[in-house]
Amino acid sequence: MAHGGSVLALLLMLWAPTIARAQEAELPVSEVAPGIFVHTGVTALMTRENEGAIANVGFVIGDSAVAVIDTGGSVREGRQLLAAVRSHSDKPIRYVINTHAHPDHSFGNAAFVGDGTSFVGHKALPRALAARGQFYLDGFRRTMGDVLIGEVRIIPPTVLVEDTLKLDLGRRSLTLKAWPPAHSDNDLTVFDERSGTLFAGDMVFLEHIPVVDGSLKGWLRALGDLTAIPAERVVPGHGPVSAWPAALADERRYLETLATDIRALVKSGKPIMAAAEHAAAAERPRWQLFDDYNARNATAAFSEIEWE
Amino acid sequence: MTGHRARLLCIASLVAIALGAPAALAAETYDPWPGLVQDIFSNRPMNDGNDVIGIEMPARAEDAAIVPVTLRTKLQPGDSRRVVAITLVIDENPAPMAAKFTLGPDANVTEISTRVRVNNYTNVHAVAELSDGKLYVSKVYVKASGGCSAPAGKNVEEAKNHLGQMRYRQFTKSEQGPATSTREAQIMIGHPNNSGLQMDQVTQLYIPAFFVNELHIWQDDSPVLAMEGGISISEDPNIRFTYVSNGAKHFRAEAKDTDGHVFEHEWKVENPGT
Ligand SMILES: [Zn+2]
């Protein structure tokens, strides 16, 4: 009896991870257009408590396949997203698209590794992951802990987007566009023509202060082409799903203010340290997480604009 | 020479850490400074640098790739000693010796600002060597940045386009009257200053390092400032400094990188004075 019990316990132990995976809670998603599902991340920094679930992630269901767009800030969030996909569709997940290298968008990749699933990204994404992956793992281990970060794998894309690429999901075609350096140097947007939905990744921020980790000038230049995308609604990287292109107004104002202020500081010979303190100060009341990112944006922008 | 050797040793130990125990764990349980004093300064005695050398950095590295640092000499005007060199050490970085600045004997450099990468929560030490042959140390503590910031480049293609460009700028120092010959200037060098320590996740190989390791600045033929640089200096190395004009009409800079490129430029000094 005792013997049988321990065998059972052993079997349960062996099964436990599988059971946990199968029963992972579903990430709450809403269907923002027919076949388009979005989970809206909390506006916060990635922590142990929020399991890194701060970015918007989603999926698109075609007649023959599903595409997942960003996988979240932990493998746990990735598995919850997978559970949400499975509760809405049993079609194969043919594509996992990463809008860029940042951990809140790609740390969930490992949950989707499997036969028949291709990872898709900007042509510069592999290089960014190579240069930053280990640093991100070390840094977020400190703030999110071993349990969440220990299972994260840096998974580079196998399908690269050089300029634009169409992916067919069965009577539903997604248009992927690789951008020159803007929010980062590996930004990708995903447009679903059928529903008029643009997954903008971190090319678009609402409520959450925009984060400059590529090129401020490049980002401002990209806004024109971005506006021209004939979408009805945007799923931004952070913030609520919103009407397009009106959703761009706040971000444009912030980036323009930042550039104007930095140009004035550079012109008057102020040191880079002054940028962190003064640039875009007028924008403080208009954004969440302003004090977490504005000084950093200003520092990065200063080092770019001083070369003009 | 010793500086080069120390840096190489540090790179070797980083590789060992990266391949073995998690770096974060090592950082929490062990103060690298005594070992760094041995490697970089041959265990020479360290004196309190409170009245000799100041170091200013933001308490948090907002952008891990671009953390401003200012070094300020504090010797009183009547002091017979002078600052010969200042070494900047970022204890927890993969290559801790960020830079060694050698100050021109007649240039009276009192302030040097640059930008560095900060990988971790770390002490940053400034060690001044005075003409009496003694070392004086000051330090600050800097918290690593959070979020998606990283010490690696933001715009890798643009960094390549900048390669070898040099800019010089002269500032008017507002607190100085027109009678003084103290000036403030800045040299910018376009260079990716690639740290080379990130492992390529696909090939499992380390990307080779490629950085500016030497910079010399002169006014006419008189040395103002020299820097022996490491991979902790930010992309597009930027050095801003004060000096006393000797009336020179030209400013000249020469930089060398680890691939053997030599970048040289000469500028006319605006308003040379005296
Ligand atoms: Zn991002």
Coordinates of C-alpha atoms and ligand atoms in Angstrom, one line a residue:
Chain A
M1 CA 0.0 0.0 0.0
A2 CA 2.7 2.4 1.1
H3 CA 4.7 1.2 -1.9
G4 CA 1.8 1.9 -4.3
G5 CA 1.3 5.3 -2.7
S6 CA 4.8 6.4 -3.3
V7 CA 4.7 5.3 -6.9
L8 CA 1.5 7.3 -7.3
A9 CA 3.3 10.3 -5.7
L10 CA 6.2 9.9 -8.0
L11 CA 3.9 9.8 -11.0
L12 CA 2.1 12.9 -9.8
M13 CA 5.4 14.6 -9.4
L14 CA 6.4 13.7 -12.9
W15 CA 3.0 14.9 -14.2
A16 CA 2.9 18.0 -12.1
P17 CA 4.6 20.4 -14.6
T18 CA 2.4 19.2 -17.4
I19 CA -0.7 19.6 -15.3
A20 CA 0.4 23.1 -14.3
R21 CA 1.0 24.0 -17.9
A22 CA -2.3 22.6 -19.1
Q23 CA -4.2 24.4 -16.3
E24 CA -2.4 27.8 -16.6
A25 CA -5.0 30.5 -16.1
E26 CA -6.1 32.2 -19.3
L27 CA -4.8 35.7 -19.8
P28 CA -7.8 38.0 -20.0
V29 CA -8.3 39.1 -23.6
S30 CA -11.0 41.1 -25.4
E31 CA -12.1 40.7 -29.0
V32 CA -11.5 44.2 -30.3
A33 CA -12.6 43.2 -33.9
P34 CA -13.8 39.9 -35.3
G35 CA -10.9 37.4 -34.8
I36 CA -8.6 40.0 -33.2
F37 CA -7.9 39.5 -29.5
V38 CA -5.9 41.8 -27.2
H39 CA -4.7 41.6 -23.6
T40 CA -4.1 45.1 -22.3
G41 CA -1.0 45.2 -20.0
V42 CA -0.9 47.1 -16.7
T43 CA 0.9 50.5 -16.9
A44 CA 3.8 49.7 -14.6
L45 CA 7.4 48.4 -14.5
M46 CA 7.9 44.7 -14.8
T47 CA 7.8 43.1 -11.3
R48 CA 7.5 39.7 -9.6
E49 CA 4.0 40.6 -8.7
N50 CA 2.7 41.5 -12.1
E51 CA 4.8 38.7 -13.7
G52 CA 6.0 41.1 -16.4
A53 CA 2.5 41.5 -17.9
I54 CA 2.9 45.2 -18.7
A55 CA 2.8 45.2 -22.5
N56 CA -0.2 44.7 -24.8
V57 CA -0.1 41.2 -26.4
G58 CA -2.6 39.6 -28.7
F59 CA -3.5 37.2 -31.4
V60 CA -5.2 37.1 -34.8
I61 CA -7.3 34.1 -36.0
G62 CA -7.5 33.3 -39.7
D63 CA -9.4 30.5 -41.4
S64 CA -6.5 28.1 -41.3
A65 CA -4.0 29.5 -38.7
V66 CA -3.3 31.8 -35.8
A67 CA -0.7 34.4 -35.4
V68 CA 0.4 35.6 -31.9
I69 CA 1.7 39.1 -31.6
D70 CA 4.2 39.5 -28.7
T71 CA 4.4 37.0 -25.9
G72 CA 4.6 39.0 -22.8
G73 CA 7.2 39.6 -20.0
S74 CA 7.5 36.1 -18.6
V75 CA 7.0 32.5 -19.8
R76 CA 4.2 32.3 -17.3
E77 CA 2.4 35.2 -19.1
G78 CA 3.2 33.5 -22.4
R79 CA 1.6 30.3 -21.2
Q80 CA -1.5 32.2 -20.1
L81 CA -1.7 33.8 -23.5
L82 CA -1.4 30.4 -25.1
A83 CA -4.3 29.2 -22.9
A84 CA -6.3 32.2 -24.1
V85 CA -5.6 31.3 -27.7
R86 CA -6.6 27.8 -27.1
S87 CA -9.9 28.8 -25.6
H88 CA -10.8 30.7 -28.7
S89 CA -9.3 28.5 -31.5
D90 CA -7.9 25.1 -32.1
K91 CA -6.2 26.1 -35.3
P92 CA -2.4 25.8 -35.3
I93 CA -0.3 28.8 -34.2
R94 CA 1.8 29.2 -37.3
Y95 CA 3.5 32.5 -36.4
V96 CA 4.7 34.2 -33.3
I97 CA 5.6 37.8 -34.2
N98 CA 7.9 39.8 -31.9
T99 CA 7.4 43.6 -32.5
H100 CA 10.9 44.2 -31.0
A101 CA 13.5 42.9 -28.6
H102 CA 12.3 44.4 -25.3
P103 CA 11.7 41.9 -22.6
D104 CA 8.1 42.8 -21.9
H105 CA 7.3 41.8 -25.5
S106 CA 9.5 38.7 -25.9
F107 CA 10.2 37.0 -22.6
G108 CA 7.1 34.8 -23.1
N109 CA 8.5 33.3 -26.4
A110 CA 9.4 29.9 -24.8
A111 CA 5.7 29.1 -24.2
F112 CA 5.2 28.9 -28.0
V113 CA 8.1 26.8 -29.1
G114 CA 6.8 23.9 -31.1
D115 CA 6.6 22.1 -34.4
G116 CA 5.0 24.3 -37.1
T117 CA 5.5 27.6 -35.3
S118 CA 7.8 30.2 -36.8
F119 CA 9.1 33.1 -34.9
V120 CA 9.0 36.3 -37.0
G121 CA 10.9 39.6 -36.4
H122 CA 12.7 42.6 -37.8
K123 CA 15.9 41.8 -39.6
A124 CA 17.8 43.6 -36.8
L125 CA 16.1 41.6 -34.1
P126 CA 18.6 38.7 -33.9
R127 CA 21.4 41.2 -33.4
A128 CA 19.6 43.1 -30.7
L129 CA 18.7 39.9 -28.8
A130 CA 22.4 38.7 -29.1
A131 CA 23.7 42.0 -27.7
R132 CA 21.1 42.5 -25.0
G133 CA 19.6 39.1 -24.1
Q134 CA 22.0 38.1 -21.4
F135 CA 21.9 41.6 -19.8
Y136 CA 18.1 41.5 -19.7
L137 CA 18.1 38.0 -18.1
D138 CA 20.6 39.2 -15.4
G139 CA 18.8 42.5 -14.8
F140 CA 15.3 41.0 -14.5
R141 CA 16.4 38.1 -12.4
R142 CA 17.2 40.8 -9.8
T143 CA 13.8 42.4 -9.9
M144 CA 11.5 39.5 -10.9
G145 CA 13.2 36.6 -9.3
D146 CA 14.6 33.2 -10.3
V147 CA 11.2 31.5 -10.6
L148 CA 9.9 33.7 -13.3
I149 CA 13.2 34.4 -15.1
G150 CA 14.8 31.0 -14.8
E151 CA 12.6 29.6 -17.5
V152 CA 12.9 32.5 -19.9
R153 CA 14.8 31.6 -23.1
I154 CA 16.0 34.2 -25.6
I155 CA 14.5 32.9 -28.9
P156 CA 15.6 34.7 -32.0
P157 CA 13.3 34.9 -35.1
T158 CA 13.7 32.4 -38.0
V159 CA 11.6 34.5 -40.4
L160 CA 13.1 38.0 -40.8
V161 CA 11.4 41.0 -42.2
E162 CA 13.7 43.2 -44.3
D163 CA 11.1 45.8 -45.4
T164 CA 7.5 44.4 -45.6
L165 CA 6.2 40.8 -45.5
K166 CA 2.7 39.4 -45.9
L167 CA 1.7 36.4 -43.8
D168 CA -1.3 34.4 -44.8
L169 CA -3.5 33.0 -42.0
G170 CA -6.3 31.7 -44.4
R171 CA -8.5 34.4 -45.9
R172 CA -6.7 36.8 -43.6
S173 CA -3.4 38.4 -44.6
L174 CA -1.2 40.3 -42.2
T175 CA 1.2 43.0 -43.5
L176 CA 4.4 43.3 -41.4
K177 CA 6.5 46.4 -41.8
A178 CA 10.1 46.7 -40.5
W179 CA 10.9 50.3 -39.5
P180 CA 14.1 52.2 -39.5
P181 CA 15.4 53.0 -35.9
A182 CA 12.6 54.7 -33.9
H183 CA 11.4 53.3 -30.5
S184 CA 14.2 50.7 -30.9
D185 CA 16.3 49.7 -33.9
N186 CA 14.2 46.6 -34.5
D187 CA 10.6 47.8 -34.5
L188 CA 8.0 45.8 -36.5
T189 CA 4.3 46.7 -37.0
V190 CA 1.5 44.3 -38.0
F191 CA -1.5 45.5 -40.0
D192 CA -4.7 43.4 -40.4
E193 CA -6.4 44.8 -43.4
R194 CA -9.6 42.7 -43.0
S195 CA -10.5 44.4 -39.7
G196 CA -8.4 47.6 -40.1
T197 CA -6.4 46.8 -36.9
L198 CA -2.8 48.0 -36.5
F199 CA -0.6 46.3 -33.9
A200 CA 1.9 49.0 -33.6
G201 CA 4.2 47.5 -30.9
D202 CA 6.1 50.3 -29.1
M203 CA 5.9 52.6 -32.1
V204 CA 2.8 53.8 -30.3
F205 CA 2.4 54.6 -26.6
L206 CA -0.7 55.9 -24.9
E207 CA -0.9 57.0 -21.2
H208 CA 2.5 55.2 -20.6
I209 CA 5.3 57.7 -21.4
P210 CA 7.0 56.8 -24.7
V211 CA 10.4 55.2 -24.3
V212 CA 13.2 56.2 -26.6
D213 CA 15.6 53.3 -27.1
G214 CA 16.4 53.7 -30.8
S215 CA 16.4 57.2 -32.4
L216 CA 14.2 60.2 -31.4
K217 CA 14.8 61.8 -34.8
G218 CA 14.0 58.5 -36.6
W219 CA 10.8 58.1 -34.5
L220 CA 9.6 61.6 -35.4
R221 CA 10.4 60.9 -39.1
A222 CA 8.4 57.6 -38.9
L223 CA 5.3 59.3 -37.6
G224 CA 4.3 60.4 -41.1
D225 CA 4.4 57.0 -42.7
L226 CA 2.8 55.5 -39.6
T227 CA -0.1 57.9 -39.8
A228 CA -0.6 56.9 -43.4
I229 CA -1.4 53.3 -42.5
P230 CA -5.2 53.0 -43.3
A231 CA -6.2 51.5 -40.0
E232 CA -9.4 52.2 -38.0
R233 CA -7.9 51.3 -34.6
V234 CA -4.5 50.7 -33.1
V235 CA -3.3 48.3 -30.5
P236 CA -0.4 50.3 -29.0
G237 CA 2.5 48.6 -27.2
H238 CA 1.3 50.2 -24.0
G239 CA -2.1 51.8 -23.3
P240 CA -5.7 51.3 -24.4
V241 CA -6.8 50.2 -27.9
S242 CA -7.7 53.5 -29.6
A243 CA -9.0 55.1 -32.7
W244 CA -6.5 55.7 -35.5
P245 CA -4.6 57.9 -36.2
A246 CA -5.9 60.2 -33.5
A247 CA -4.1 57.9 -31.0
L248 CA -0.8 59.3 -32.2
A249 CA -1.4 62.9 -31.0
D250 CA 0.0 62.6 -27.4
E251 CA 3.1 60.7 -28.4
R252 CA 3.8 63.2 -31.2
R253 CA 3.5 66.1 -28.9
Y254 CA 5.8 64.5 -26.3
L255 CA 8.5 63.5 -28.8
E256 CA 8.4 67.0 -30.4
T257 CA 8.7 68.7 -27.0
L258 CA 11.6 66.5 -26.1
A259 CA 13.5 67.2 -29.3
T260 CA 12.8 71.0 -29.1
D261 CA 14.0 71.2 -25.4
I262 CA 17.1 69.1 -26.1
R263 CA 18.0 71.2 -29.1
A264 CA 17.8 74.3 -26.9
L265 CA 20.0 72.7 -24.2
V266 CA 22.6 71.6 -26.7
K267 CA 22.7 75.0 -28.4
S268 CA 23.2 76.8 -25.1
G269 CA 26.1 74.5 -24.2
K270 CA 24.5 72.8 -21.3
P271 CA 25.9 69.4 -20.2
I272 CA 24.1 66.2 -20.7
M273 CA 23.3 66.0 -17.0
A274 CA 21.1 69.1 -17.4
A275 CA 18.9 67.3 -20.0
A276 CA 17.8 64.7 -17.5
E277 CA 16.6 67.4 -15.2
H278 CA 14.9 69.9 -17.6
A279 CA 14.0 68.4 -20.9
A280 CA 10.2 67.9 -21.5
A281 CA 9.4 68.8 -17.9
A282 CA 6.1 70.4 -19.1
E283 CA 5.0 66.9 -20.1
R284 CA 5.2 65.5 -16.5
P285 CA 1.4 65.7 -15.7
R286 CA 0.4 64.1 -18.9
W287 CA 2.0 60.7 -18.6
Q288 CA 2.2 57.7 -16.3
L289 CA 5.8 56.5 -15.3
F290 CA 7.2 59.9 -16.4
D291 CA 9.8 59.9 -13.6
D292 CA 10.8 56.3 -14.6
Y293 CA 11.7 57.1 -18.2
N294 CA 11.9 60.8 -19.0
A295 CA 15.4 61.4 -17.7
R296 CA 16.5 58.4 -19.6
N297 CA 14.8 59.5 -22.8
A298 CA 16.4 63.0 -22.4
T299 CA 19.9 61.5 -21.9
A300 CA 19.5 59.3 -25.0
A301 CA 18.1 62.1 -27.1
F302 CA 20.8 64.5 -26.0
S303 CA 23.5 62.1 -27.2
E304 CA 21.8 61.9 -30.6
I305 CA 20.9 65.5 -31.1
E306 CA 24.4 66.8 -30.2
W307 CA 25.6 65.3 -33.4
E308 CA 23.4 67.5 -35.6
Chain B
M1 CA 51.1 48.7 -19.9
T2 CA 49.8 47.7 -16.5
G3 CA 46.5 49.2 -17.4
H4 CA 46.2 47.1 -20.5
R5 CA 47.1 44.0 -18.5
A6 CA 44.6 44.7 -15.8
R7 CA 41.9 45.2 -18.3
L8 CA 42.6 41.9 -20.0
L9 CA 42.6 40.1 -16.7
C10 CA 39.2 41.6 -15.9
I11 CA 37.8 40.5 -19.2
A12 CA 39.1 37.0 -18.6
S13 CA 37.5 36.8 -15.2
L14 CA 34.2 38.1 -16.6
V15 CA 34.1 35.3 -19.2
A16 CA 34.7 32.9 -16.4
I17 CA 31.8 34.4 -14.4
A18 CA 29.5 34.4 -17.5
L19 CA 30.2 30.8 -18.1
G20 CA 29.9 29.7 -14.5
A21 CA 28.1 31.2 -11.6
P22 CA 25.4 33.9 -12.1
A23 CA 27.1 37.3 -12.1
A24 CA 24.4 38.8 -9.8
L25 CA 25.2 36.3 -7.1
A26 CA 28.9 37.0 -7.2
A27 CA 28.2 40.7 -7.0
E28 CA 26.2 40.4 -3.8
T29 CA 28.7 38.4 -1.9
Y30 CA 32.0 39.9 -2.8
D31 CA 33.6 43.3 -2.9
P32 CA 35.8 43.5 -6.0
W33 CA 37.6 46.7 -4.9
P34 CA 40.6 45.1 -3.1
G35 CA 41.3 42.9 -6.1
L36 CA 41.0 45.9 -8.4
V37 CA 43.5 47.9 -6.3
Q38 CA 45.8 44.9 -6.8
D39 CA 45.2 44.5 -10.5
I40 CA 45.0 48.1 -11.6
F41 CA 47.2 49.9 -9.0
S42 CA 49.6 47.1 -8.0
N43 CA 48.4 47.4 -4.4
R44 CA 49.7 50.9 -3.9
P45 CA 48.3 52.5 -0.8
M46 CA 45.0 54.4 -1.3
N47 CA 44.6 57.7 0.6
D48 CA 41.3 59.5 1.3
G49 CA 40.6 61.6 -1.7
N50 CA 37.9 63.8 -0.2
D51 CA 40.0 67.0 -0.5
V52 CA 41.7 66.0 -3.7
I53 CA 39.2 64.5 -6.2
G54 CA 35.5 64.7 -6.6
I55 CA 33.3 62.4 -8.6
E56 CA 29.7 63.1 -9.6
M57 CA 27.2 60.7 -11.1
P58 CA 23.4 60.4 -11.0
A59 CA 22.4 58.0 -8.2
R60 CA 20.6 55.9 -10.7
A61 CA 21.9 55.0 -14.2
E62 CA 18.9 56.2 -16.1
D63 CA 20.2 54.8 -19.4
A64 CA 22.6 52.0 -18.8
A65 CA 24.5 52.9 -22.0
I66 CA 25.0 56.6 -21.3
V67 CA 25.7 57.5 -17.6
P68 CA 27.3 61.0 -17.2
V69 CA 30.2 61.2 -14.9
T70 CA 32.2 64.4 -13.9
L71 CA 35.6 64.3 -12.2
R72 CA 36.7 67.5 -10.4
T73 CA 40.1 68.2 -8.9
K74 CA 39.9 69.9 -5.5
L75 CA 43.4 71.0 -4.7
Q76 CA 43.6 74.5 -3.3
P77 CA 45.3 77.2 -5.5
G78 CA 48.3 77.4 -3.2
D79 CA 48.9 73.6 -3.1
S80 CA 52.4 72.7 -4.5
R81 CA 51.2 69.3 -5.7
R82 CA 49.3 68.8 -9.0
V83 CA 47.1 66.1 -10.4
V84 CA 49.0 63.9 -12.8
A85 CA 46.4 61.3 -13.7
I86 CA 42.8 60.3 -12.8
T87 CA 41.7 56.7 -13.2
L88 CA 38.0 55.9 -13.3
V89 CA 37.0 52.4 -12.1
I90 CA 33.4 51.0 -12.3
D91 CA 33.8 48.1 -9.9
E92 CA 31.0 45.8 -11.1
N93 CA 31.4 46.3 -14.8
P94 CA 32.7 43.5 -17.0
A95 CA 35.9 45.6 -17.6
P96 CA 36.1 47.8 -14.5
M97 CA 38.9 50.1 -15.6
A98 CA 36.8 52.6 -17.6
A99 CA 39.5 55.2 -18.3
K100 CA 42.8 56.7 -17.2
F101 CA 43.1 60.4 -17.9
T102 CA 46.6 61.9 -18.0
L103 CA 46.5 65.7 -17.4
G104 CA 48.9 67.9 -19.3
P105 CA 51.5 69.4 -17.0
D106 CA 50.8 73.0 -18.2
A107 CA 47.1 72.8 -19.0
N108 CA 45.7 73.0 -15.5
V109 CA 42.7 70.7 -16.3
T110 CA 40.4 70.8 -13.3
E111 CA 37.2 69.2 -14.6
I112 CA 36.6 66.2 -16.9
S113 CA 33.1 64.9 -17.9
T114 CA 32.4 61.8 -19.9
R115 CA 29.8 59.1 -20.2
V116 CA 30.1 55.5 -19.3
R117 CA 28.2 52.2 -19.4
V118 CA 26.9 50.9 -16.0
N119 CA 25.9 47.2 -16.0
N120 CA 25.1 46.6 -12.4
Y121 CA 24.6 48.2 -9.0
T122 CA 28.1 49.4 -8.4
N123 CA 30.7 51.5 -6.6
V124 CA 32.5 53.9 -9.0
H125 CA 36.0 54.9 -7.9
A126 CA 38.0 57.9 -9.0
V127 CA 41.7 57.6 -8.2
A128 CA 43.9 60.7 -8.5
E129 CA 47.6 60.3 -8.7
L130 CA 49.4 63.5 -7.5
S131 CA 52.8 64.8 -8.3
D132 CA 53.9 63.6 -4.9
G133 CA 53.5 60.0 -6.2
K134 CA 50.6 59.2 -3.9
L135 CA 47.1 57.9 -4.8
Y136 CA 43.9 59.5 -3.5
V137 CA 40.5 57.8 -3.9
S138 CA 36.9 59.0 -3.9
K139 CA 33.8 57.0 -4.7
V140 CA 30.1 57.1 -5.5
Y141 CA 27.5 54.4 -5.6
V142 CA 25.3 54.0 -8.7
K143 CA 22.2 51.9 -9.1
A144 CA 21.8 50.1 -12.4
S145 CA 19.0 51.2 -14.6
G146 CA 15.8 49.2 -14.8
G147 CA 13.5 48.4 -17.7
C148 CA 14.6 47.8 -21.2
S149 CA 17.6 50.0 -21.1
A150 CA 20.9 48.1 -21.9
P151 CA 24.6 49.0 -22.2
A152 CA 24.5 47.9 -25.8
G153 CA 23.9 50.3 -28.7
K154 CA 20.5 51.7 -29.6
N155 CA 21.1 52.4 -33.2
V156 CA 23.8 50.1 -34.5
E157 CA 23.7 51.2 -38.1
E158 CA 24.0 54.9 -37.2
A159 CA 26.9 54.1 -34.9
K160 CA 28.8 52.6 -37.9
N161 CA 27.9 55.7 -40.0
H162 CA 29.6 58.0 -37.4
L163 CA 32.8 56.0 -37.3
G164 CA 35.8 58.3 -37.2
Q165 CA 33.9 61.6 -37.2
M166 CA 35.4 64.1 -34.7
R167 CA 33.8 67.2 -33.4
Y168 CA 35.3 70.0 -31.2
R169 CA 33.3 72.6 -29.4
Q170 CA 34.5 75.4 -27.2
F171 CA 32.1 76.7 -24.5
T172 CA 32.2 80.1 -22.8
K173 CA 32.5 79.5 -19.1
S174 CA 29.9 81.8 -17.6
E175 CA 31.2 81.9 -14.0
Q176 CA 34.6 83.0 -15.3
G177 CA 35.3 86.7 -16.0
P178 CA 36.6 87.7 -19.4
A179 CA 40.1 88.3 -17.9
T180 CA 40.8 84.6 -17.1
S181 CA 42.2 82.2 -19.6
T182 CA 40.3 79.2 -18.2
R183 CA 38.3 77.6 -21.1
E184 CA 35.9 74.7 -21.5
A185 CA 36.0 72.5 -24.5
Q186 CA 34.6 69.2 -25.8
I187 CA 35.8 66.5 -28.1
M188 CA 33.3 64.0 -29.6
I189 CA 34.5 60.9 -31.5
G190 CA 32.1 58.8 -33.6
H191 CA 32.7 55.2 -32.6
P192 CA 30.5 52.3 -31.7
N193 CA 32.9 51.5 -28.8
N194 CA 31.5 48.0 -28.9
S195 CA 32.1 46.3 -25.7
G196 CA 32.3 42.9 -27.4
L197 CA 31.3 41.0 -24.3
Q198 CA 27.8 40.1 -25.2
M199 CA 27.4 36.5 -26.2
D200 CA 25.6 35.8 -29.4
Q201 CA 22.7 33.6 -28.3
V202 CA 22.7 31.8 -31.6
T203 CA 26.4 31.1 -32.2
Q204 CA 27.3 31.1 -28.5
L205 CA 30.4 33.2 -29.4
Y206 CA 31.4 36.5 -28.0
I207 CA 31.1 39.5 -30.4
P208 CA 34.6 40.9 -30.8
A209 CA 35.4 44.1 -29.0
F210 CA 36.0 47.3 -31.0
F211 CA 36.7 50.5 -29.1
V212 CA 38.7 53.6 -28.8
N213 CA 41.7 52.8 -26.5
E214 CA 43.7 56.0 -26.8
L215 CA 43.0 59.7 -27.2
H216 CA 45.4 62.6 -27.1
I217 CA 44.4 66.3 -27.1
W218 CA 46.9 69.1 -27.6
Q219 CA 46.8 72.9 -27.8
D220 CA 49.4 73.6 -30.4
D221 CA 52.1 71.2 -29.3
S222 CA 51.4 71.2 -25.6
P223 CA 49.5 68.2 -24.2
V224 CA 46.1 69.1 -22.6
L225 CA 44.6 65.7 -21.8
A226 CA 45.1 62.1 -22.8
M227 CA 42.8 59.1 -22.2
E228 CA 43.4 55.5 -22.1
G229 CA 39.9 54.1 -22.7
G230 CA 38.2 50.8 -22.1
I231 CA 34.9 49.3 -23.1
S232 CA 33.0 51.0 -20.3
I233 CA 33.2 54.3 -22.1
S234 CA 29.9 55.0 -23.9
E235 CA 29.4 54.8 -27.7
D236 CA 30.6 57.9 -29.4
P237 CA 33.2 58.9 -26.7
N238 CA 32.6 62.4 -25.5
I239 CA 35.1 64.2 -23.3
R240 CA 34.3 67.7 -21.9
F241 CA 37.0 69.4 -19.9
T242 CA 38.3 72.7 -18.6
Y243 CA 41.8 73.9 -19.2
V244 CA 43.9 77.0 -19.2
S245 CA 44.7 78.4 -22.6
N246 CA 48.4 79.0 -23.4
G247 CA 47.3 81.3 -26.3
A248 CA 47.5 78.4 -28.8
K249 CA 45.8 79.0 -32.1
H250 CA 45.0 75.3 -32.7
F251 CA 43.5 72.4 -30.9
R252 CA 44.4 68.9 -32.1
A253 CA 43.0 65.5 -31.2
E254 CA 44.2 62.0 -32.1
A255 CA 42.3 58.9 -31.3
K256 CA 43.2 55.2 -31.9
D257 CA 41.0 52.2 -31.7
T258 CA 41.5 48.5 -31.1
D259 CA 41.4 47.8 -34.9
G260 CA 44.4 50.1 -35.4
H261 CA 42.4 53.0 -37.0
V262 CA 43.8 56.4 -36.3
F263 CA 41.5 59.4 -36.3
E264 CA 43.0 62.8 -36.3
H265 CA 41.6 66.3 -36.5
E266 CA 42.7 69.9 -35.9
W267 CA 40.6 72.9 -35.2
K268 CA 41.2 76.7 -34.9
V269 CA 40.7 77.9 -31.4
E270 CA 38.0 80.6 -31.3
N271 CA 39.3 83.7 -29.5
P272 CA 42.6 82.2 -28.3
G273 CA 43.3 85.2 -26.0
T274 CA 46.5 85.9 -24.1
Ligands
ZN1 ZN 9.7 48.5 -26.1

